[in-house]
Short mmCIF file of C-alpha atoms in Angstrom, two decimals:
data_model
loop_
_atom_site.label_atom_id
_atom_site.label_comp_id
_atom_site.label_asym_id
_atom_site.label_seq_id
_atom_site.Cartn_x
_atom_site.Cartn_y
_atom_site.Cartn_z
CA MET A 1 -9.26 18.27 -9.51
CA SER A 2 -12.09 15.67 -9.09
CA VAL A 3 -10.12 12.56 -10.38
CA ILE A 4 -6.45 12.16 -9.10
CA LEU A 5 -4.51 9.57 -11.06
CA ALA A 6 -0.86 9.06 -10.66
CA THR A 7 1.69 6.32 -11.72
CA ALA A 8 5.25 5.66 -10.95
CA GLY A 9 7.87 2.91 -11.34
CA GLN A 10 11.41 2.30 -12.35
CA ASP A 11 12.13 5.52 -14.07
CA ASP A 12 12.30 7.51 -11.00
CA LYS A 13 9.27 9.78 -12.03
CA ILE A 14 5.77 10.25 -10.59
CA ARG A 15 3.41 11.16 -13.32
CA PHE A 16 -0.12 12.69 -12.87
CA TRP A 17 -2.80 11.96 -15.56
CA GLU A 18 -5.90 13.54 -16.91
CA ALA A 19 -7.75 10.24 -16.60
CA PRO A 20 -10.51 10.71 -19.33
CA SER A 21 -7.90 12.02 -21.99
CA GLY A 22 -4.76 10.03 -21.09
CA VAL A 23 -2.74 13.28 -21.17
CA CYS A 24 0.14 13.45 -18.49
CA SER A 25 -0.49 16.67 -16.65
CA ARG A 26 2.48 16.78 -14.29
CA ILE A 27 5.85 15.05 -13.59
CA LEU A 28 7.49 14.73 -10.21
CA ARG A 29 11.14 13.53 -9.76
CA TYR A 30 11.74 10.79 -7.23
CA ALA A 31 15.65 10.90 -7.36
CA ASP A 32 16.35 8.44 -4.57
CA SER A 33 15.30 5.19 -6.08
CA GLN A 34 12.51 3.45 -7.97
CA VAL A 35 8.94 4.01 -6.51
CA ASN A 36 7.34 1.02 -5.14
CA CYS A 37 4.01 2.18 -4.02
CA LEU A 38 1.73 5.12 -4.04
CA GLU A 39 -1.23 6.45 -2.18
CA ILE A 40 -3.39 9.52 -2.13
CA THR A 41 -4.84 11.12 0.97
CA PRO A 42 -8.60 10.68 1.22
CA ASP A 43 -8.98 14.63 0.79
CA LYS A 44 -7.01 14.40 -2.50
CA GLN A 45 -4.47 16.96 -1.00
CA TYR A 46 -1.34 14.92 -0.73
CA LEU A 47 0.46 12.03 -2.36
CA ALA A 48 2.60 9.58 -0.52
CA ALA A 49 5.30 7.73 -2.39
CA GLY A 50 7.38 4.83 -1.01
CA GLY A 51 10.77 3.96 -2.33
CA ASN A 52 14.17 2.56 -1.03
CA PRO A 53 14.05 3.41 1.78
CA HIS A 54 12.19 6.69 2.08
CA ILE A 55 8.68 7.83 2.04
CA ARG A 56 7.88 11.30 0.48
CA LEU A 57 4.91 13.32 0.85
CA PHE A 58 3.90 15.76 -2.04
CA GLU A 59 1.19 18.49 -2.05
CA ILE A 60 -0.95 17.69 -5.13
CA ASN A 61 -2.26 21.18 -5.82
CA ASN A 62 0.96 22.94 -5.45
CA ALA A 63 2.90 24.00 -8.37
CA SER A 64 6.37 23.05 -6.54
CA ASN A 65 7.69 19.45 -7.43
CA GLN A 66 9.51 19.34 -4.13
CA SER A 67 8.26 17.00 -1.49
CA ILE A 68 7.08 18.69 1.64
CA LEU A 69 8.05 15.74 4.04
CA THR A 70 10.42 13.11 4.15
CA LEU A 71 10.14 10.00 6.37
CA GLU A 72 13.39 8.26 6.69
CA GLY A 73 12.47 5.64 9.28
CA HIS A 74 12.69 2.52 7.06
CA THR A 75 15.98 0.80 6.29
CA GLY A 76 14.74 -1.21 3.28
CA ASN A 77 12.39 -0.95 0.45
CA VAL A 78 9.02 0.38 1.35
CA THR A 79 6.51 -2.21 -0.01
CA SER A 80 3.15 -0.89 0.93
CA LEU A 81 1.53 2.12 2.53
CA GLY A 82 -1.86 3.68 3.11
CA PHE A 83 -3.82 6.40 5.11
CA GLN A 84 -6.25 6.22 7.79
CA ARG A 85 -9.72 7.03 6.42
CA ASN A 86 -9.79 10.46 7.82
CA GLY A 87 -6.26 11.01 6.71
CA ARG A 88 -4.84 11.47 10.35
CA TYR A 89 -2.15 9.01 9.99
CA LEU A 90 -0.11 6.97 7.58
CA TYR A 91 0.96 3.43 7.84
CA SER A 92 3.66 1.58 5.97
CA SER A 93 5.54 -1.75 5.56
CA SER A 94 8.96 -2.48 4.42
CA GLU A 95 11.60 -5.34 3.62
CA ASP A 96 13.33 -4.20 6.81
CA GLY A 97 10.75 -6.27 8.66
CA THR A 98 8.74 -3.44 10.17
CA VAL A 99 5.17 -2.04 10.09
CA SER A 100 4.95 1.66 11.11
CA CYS A 101 2.41 4.30 11.85
CA GLN A 102 3.01 8.00 11.39
CA ARG A 103 0.85 10.59 12.59
CA TYR A 104 1.06 14.18 11.19
CA ILE A 105 -0.73 17.45 10.99
CA PHE A 106 -0.38 20.00 8.16
CA ARG A 107 -1.01 23.70 8.44
CA ALA A 108 -0.94 26.17 5.54
CA HIS A 109 0.36 29.64 5.73
CA ILE A 110 -1.11 32.27 3.67
CA THR A 111 1.47 31.89 1.03
CA SER A 112 0.42 28.11 0.91
CA TYR A 113 3.93 27.41 2.43
CA ILE A 114 3.58 24.17 4.32
CA THR A 115 4.67 23.98 7.87
CA ILE A 116 4.74 20.48 9.47
CA LEU A 117 3.45 21.06 13.07
CA HIS A 118 4.48 17.64 14.02
CA ASN A 119 5.17 14.08 12.86
CA LEU A 120 5.78 11.07 14.82
CA PHE A 121 7.89 8.24 13.49
CA ILE A 122 9.72 5.13 14.99
CA THR A 123 12.06 2.39 14.17
CA PHE A 124 15.36 4.18 13.86
CA GLY A 125 13.45 7.23 12.68
CA ILE A 126 14.71 10.59 11.53
CA PHE A 127 12.36 13.40 11.34
CA LYS A 128 12.99 15.70 8.40
CA THR A 129 11.00 18.32 6.54
CA HIS A 130 12.02 20.56 3.76
CA THR A 131 11.05 23.54 5.68
CA SER A 132 13.59 23.18 8.48
CA THR A 133 17.16 22.69 8.67
CA HIS A 134 16.89 20.97 11.96
CA HIS A 135 17.07 17.13 12.17
CA HIS A 136 15.79 15.31 15.41
CA ARG A 137 16.98 11.85 16.23
CA LEU A 138 16.08 9.85 19.50
CA ILE A 139 17.51 6.22 19.84
CA ILE A 140 16.51 4.00 22.64
CA SER A 141 17.10 0.35 23.46
CA TYR A 142 15.56 -2.66 21.95
CA GLN A 143 15.81 -1.48 18.29
CA GLN A 144 12.89 0.91 18.69
CA VAL A 145 12.86 4.66 18.21
CA LYS A 146 10.14 7.12 19.15
CA LEU A 147 10.06 10.61 18.16
CA TRP A 148 8.09 12.94 20.37
CA ASP A 149 6.83 16.49 19.66
CA LEU A 150 6.50 18.13 22.94
CA ARG A 151 3.43 19.87 21.74
CA SER A 152 1.64 16.66 21.26
CA PRO A 153 1.08 13.81 23.77
CA THR A 154 0.82 11.17 20.85
CA TYR A 155 3.62 9.01 19.36
CA SER A 156 4.09 6.57 16.63
CA ARG A 157 4.41 2.93 16.81
CA SER A 158 6.45 0.20 15.18
CA PHE A 159 5.82 -3.58 14.76
CA ASP A 160 8.51 -6.10 14.26
CA SER A 161 7.22 -8.87 12.07
CA LYS A 162 10.63 -10.69 12.38
CA GLY A 163 10.70 -11.00 8.46
CA ALA A 164 10.55 -8.61 5.37
CA VAL A 165 7.09 -7.45 5.09
CA ASN A 166 5.55 -7.29 1.50
CA SER A 167 2.09 -5.96 2.24
CA VAL A 168 -0.04 -4.11 4.88
CA ALA A 169 -3.76 -3.22 5.25
CA LEU A 170 -5.83 -1.28 7.80
CA HIS A 171 -9.02 -3.07 9.17
CA PRO A 172 -12.15 -0.99 8.51
CA ASN A 173 -12.63 -0.68 12.35
CA GLN A 174 -9.27 1.47 12.25
CA ALA A 175 -7.97 -0.59 15.23
CA GLN A 176 -6.05 -3.26 13.60
CA ILE A 177 -3.32 -3.44 10.94
CA ILE A 178 -2.94 -6.68 8.89
CA SER A 179 0.70 -7.55 7.56
CA GLY A 180 1.85 -10.20 5.21
CA ASP A 181 5.47 -10.98 5.20
CA GLN A 182 8.14 -13.07 3.23
CA ASN A 183 8.20 -15.77 5.96
CA GLY A 184 4.57 -16.78 4.92
CA SER A 185 2.99 -15.28 7.89
CA ILE A 186 -0.14 -13.01 8.22
CA LYS A 187 0.04 -11.09 11.43
CA LEU A 188 -2.83 -9.00 13.03
CA TRP A 189 -1.55 -6.05 15.08
CA ASP A 190 -3.67 -4.35 17.67
CA LEU A 191 -3.06 -0.51 17.49
CA GLY A 192 -4.36 0.02 21.02
CA SER A 193 -1.86 -2.44 22.65
CA SER A 194 0.67 -2.47 20.04
CA LYS A 195 0.79 -6.15 20.25
CA CYS A 196 0.48 -8.92 17.60
CA ILE A 197 -3.06 -10.54 18.29
CA ASN A 198 -2.79 -13.33 15.92
CA ASP A 199 -0.16 -14.95 13.69
CA ILE A 200 -1.89 -16.91 10.65
CA ILE A 201 0.24 -19.39 8.59
CA PRO A 202 -1.82 -20.59 5.58
CA ASP A 203 -1.36 -24.27 4.53
CA SER A 204 0.11 -23.84 1.17
CA HIS A 205 0.52 -26.49 -1.57
CA SER A 206 3.26 -24.60 -3.22
CA SER A 207 7.07 -25.25 -2.85
CA SER A 208 8.78 -23.22 -0.10
CA THR A 209 10.17 -19.80 -0.72
CA SER A 210 11.59 -19.07 2.81
CA SER A 211 14.04 -20.47 5.16
CA LEU A 212 11.14 -21.46 7.35
CA GLY A 213 9.70 -23.82 4.71
CA ARG A 214 6.70 -21.41 3.81
CA VAL A 215 5.40 -19.51 0.84
CA ALA A 216 5.92 -15.77 0.87
CA ILE A 217 2.73 -13.70 1.44
CA GLN A 218 2.80 -11.27 -1.40
CA SER A 219 -0.41 -9.15 -0.84
CA VAL A 220 -3.14 -8.59 2.08
CA ASP A 221 -6.36 -6.88 2.08
CA VAL A 222 -9.41 -6.52 4.24
CA SER A 223 -12.92 -5.18 3.99
CA ASN A 224 -15.89 -5.40 6.52
CA ASP A 225 -16.50 -9.09 6.00
CA THR A 226 -13.37 -10.52 4.13
CA LEU A 227 -9.78 -10.86 4.95
CA ILE A 228 -7.64 -12.05 2.00
CA ALA A 229 -4.07 -13.07 1.85
CA ALA A 230 -2.24 -14.09 -1.38
CA ASN A 231 1.03 -15.84 -1.63
CA ASN A 232 3.44 -15.27 -4.54
CA HIS A 233 2.57 -18.65 -6.02
CA ALA A 234 -0.94 -17.17 -6.69
CA GLU A 235 -2.71 -18.96 -3.92
CA VAL A 236 -5.54 -17.02 -2.29
CA PHE A 237 -6.84 -17.63 1.22
CA VAL A 238 -9.86 -15.94 2.58
CA TRP A 239 -10.97 -15.64 6.34
CA ASN A 240 -13.61 -13.73 8.07
CA PRO A 241 -11.92 -10.79 9.71
CA ASN A 242 -13.62 -11.35 13.08
CA ASP A 243 -12.49 -14.90 13.15
CA ALA A 244 -8.99 -14.00 12.19
CA SER A 245 -8.89 -11.49 15.12
CA LYS A 246 -9.00 -14.25 17.82
CA THR A 247 -6.98 -17.41 18.41
CA GLU A 248 -9.36 -20.57 18.64
CA ASN A 249 -9.62 -22.63 21.81
CA GLY A 250 -6.68 -25.00 22.16
CA GLY A 251 -4.38 -23.06 19.80
CA GLU A 252 -6.00 -24.51 16.78
CA PRO A 253 -5.03 -22.60 13.59
CA ILE A 254 -7.77 -20.45 11.94
CA ARG A 255 -8.90 -22.18 8.95
CA PRO A 256 -9.56 -20.09 5.76
CA LYS A 257 -13.34 -20.18 4.65
CA ALA A 258 -12.17 -20.33 0.94
CA LYS A 259 -8.91 -21.00 -0.91
CA PHE A 260 -8.06 -20.99 -4.56
CA ARG A 261 -5.50 -20.51 -7.19
CA ALA A 262 -5.76 -17.05 -9.01
CA HIS A 263 -3.28 -17.74 -11.62
CA SER A 264 -1.88 -20.69 -13.22
CA PHE A 265 1.19 -22.71 -12.00
CA GLY A 266 4.42 -21.05 -12.53
CA ALA A 267 2.98 -17.46 -12.41
CA TYR A 268 3.83 -15.06 -9.57
CA LEU A 269 0.94 -13.26 -8.14
CA LEU A 270 2.06 -9.63 -7.51
CA HIS A 271 -0.87 -7.73 -5.91
CA ALA A 272 -4.38 -8.50 -4.73
CA LYS A 273 -7.07 -5.98 -3.91
CA ILE A 274 -10.80 -6.05 -2.68
CA SER A 275 -12.97 -3.53 -4.51
CA PRO A 276 -14.82 -0.64 -2.60
CA ASP A 277 -18.04 -2.19 -2.99
CA GLY A 278 -16.84 -5.59 -1.67
CA ARG A 279 -17.93 -7.53 -4.53
CA SER A 280 -14.76 -8.30 -6.47
CA LEU A 281 -11.21 -9.14 -5.98
CA VAL A 282 -8.58 -8.23 -8.53
CA THR A 283 -5.17 -9.91 -8.74
CA THR A 284 -2.18 -9.19 -10.92
CA SER A 285 0.51 -11.52 -12.14
CA SER A 286 3.64 -12.29 -14.06
CA ASP A 287 1.49 -13.92 -16.71
CA LYS A 288 0.58 -10.50 -18.06
CA THR A 289 -3.11 -10.38 -16.87
CA ALA A 290 -5.18 -8.94 -14.00
CA ARG A 291 -7.92 -11.21 -12.98
CA LEU A 292 -11.31 -10.38 -11.31
CA PHE A 293 -13.12 -12.73 -8.80
CA ASP A 294 -16.63 -12.54 -7.50
CA THR A 295 -16.27 -12.58 -3.64
CA THR A 296 -19.50 -14.35 -3.07
CA ASN A 297 -18.22 -17.58 -4.59
CA TRP A 298 -14.68 -16.75 -5.53
CA GLN A 299 -15.32 -17.73 -9.10
CA LEU A 300 -13.30 -16.11 -11.97
CA THR A 301 -15.35 -13.55 -13.52
CA GLN A 302 -13.04 -11.56 -15.95
CA THR A 303 -9.37 -11.87 -17.38
CA LEU A 304 -7.82 -8.57 -18.51
CA SER A 305 -5.07 -9.51 -20.86
CA GLN A 306 -3.90 -6.48 -23.05
CA HIS A 307 -0.59 -6.06 -21.32
CA SER A 308 2.30 -7.37 -22.91
CA LYS A 309 4.52 -7.98 -19.61
CA TRP A 310 4.01 -8.32 -15.91
CA VAL A 311 1.03 -6.55 -14.27
CA TRP A 312 2.30 -5.11 -11.00
CA ASP A 313 -0.57 -3.24 -9.55
CA ALA A 314 -3.99 -2.40 -9.88
CA VAL A 315 -6.52 0.11 -8.20
CA PHE A 316 -10.29 0.33 -8.47
CA SER A 317 -12.47 3.47 -9.06
CA ALA A 318 -14.66 4.60 -6.13
CA ASP A 319 -17.81 3.01 -7.67
CA SER A 320 -15.88 -0.29 -8.39
CA SER A 321 -16.74 -0.06 -12.12
CA TYR A 322 -13.33 0.98 -13.42
CA LEU A 323 -9.84 -0.46 -12.79
CA VAL A 324 -6.52 1.04 -13.47
CA THR A 325 -3.41 -1.55 -13.97
CA ALA A 326 0.30 -0.86 -13.99
CA SER A 327 2.68 -2.98 -16.09
CA SER A 328 6.26 -3.61 -16.91
CA ASP A 329 5.32 -2.84 -20.51
CA LYS A 330 5.73 0.85 -19.38
CA THR A 331 2.00 1.50 -19.47
CA ALA A 332 -0.98 1.83 -17.31
CA ARG A 333 -4.41 0.94 -18.64
CA LEU A 334 -7.89 2.11 -17.50
CA TRP A 335 -10.52 -0.68 -17.88
CA ASN A 336 -14.32 -0.61 -18.01
CA LEU A 337 -15.42 -3.54 -15.71
CA ARG A 338 -18.86 -3.70 -17.12
CA SER A 339 -17.50 -4.61 -20.65
CA GLY A 340 -13.98 -5.82 -19.65
CA ALA A 341 -12.52 -3.59 -22.36
CA PRO A 342 -9.58 -1.11 -21.99
CA VAL A 343 -10.70 2.46 -22.57
CA ARG A 344 -7.65 4.47 -21.95
CA GLN A 345 -3.68 3.74 -22.05
CA TYR A 346 -1.10 6.05 -20.36
CA THR A 347 2.21 5.83 -22.05
CA ASP A 348 4.78 8.30 -21.26
CA HIS A 349 6.78 6.22 -18.68
CA GLU A 350 10.42 5.15 -19.89
CA PHE A 351 10.59 1.98 -17.80
CA ALA A 352 8.33 -0.47 -15.99
CA VAL A 353 5.28 0.94 -14.19
CA THR A 354 4.97 -0.72 -10.99
CA CYS A 355 2.43 1.21 -8.82
CA VAL A 356 -0.63 3.35 -9.45
CA ALA A 357 -2.86 5.47 -7.21
CA LEU A 358 -6.29 6.75 -7.91
CA ASN A 359 -8.88 8.80 -5.97
CA ASP A 360 -12.11 9.68 -7.79
CA SER A 361 -14.33 9.84 -4.72
CA SER A 362 -16.96 12.52 -4.53
CA THR A 363 -16.49 12.99 -0.79
#
């Protein structure tokens, strides 16, 4: 399969689509809860789905509809997840206030039966696979759990954000994770030292949504030269990620190099994502639109407005020329960004579509 497109939401189902035709080609049941987020591995072999509170991994090219791995370490809604660019580990965030890294290795038997050789998880983690009847649990002090596989010297890590985490992104240098939380904080975590190296609190002009008097950060993303954070009142803040990685002399806060409102007053921003080519930012909102901004000047370039209800998620194609959006109107839509027109609609969901994953890369 050269193009992998999947959607999910509140109907407890994950749907795979033939992207050009709009035909649903496969349905997976996710019986635990709604699905909050989806991500496809870079090699297109696996799909990760985050719910409440589990993360489940499915093999894309296997006829079985059963997940091959369940990660049970989070204790609240999994809000965001992603894979390291070589697919060596998975990172995730949750309303339980943690950011986690899980490292795994897959080996296929001749029958294509998947055996999990090792998985390392933390923060009250339980390691469980559907190929084993054994559960392994290790609890140590300070609310941190590490699971060790004695065949591997590596282990996973957990970062405590001290507040529910809405979004997480991996820096292109693969050495830092950025999180945005409901306390209005953007934290940069160093994977080498497992420490928070900076805690940025934007100067918002919107009314507070947290007990600390701040506006919740709804979405974060990062590219080689741009770090963005968007709060749920649709304010977007932009930094140079190299500046954000260090605290200025005298403890002065890191000032954003740009700041703008992506949607009108009263609208909630739900997601923000930088395009693969770094030239555009997409934001989605309760105002039923997705909006595109030019990252050279942060001016609005397009408003995609065919959805009839909230737009929850959006993902770019590998060449940044197409976009897929997911909406509460029970549909996902494929947009041609050269023309700004919708070219396909995906319509089999029974309830709101809240997340979408796309991998159409050629490598």
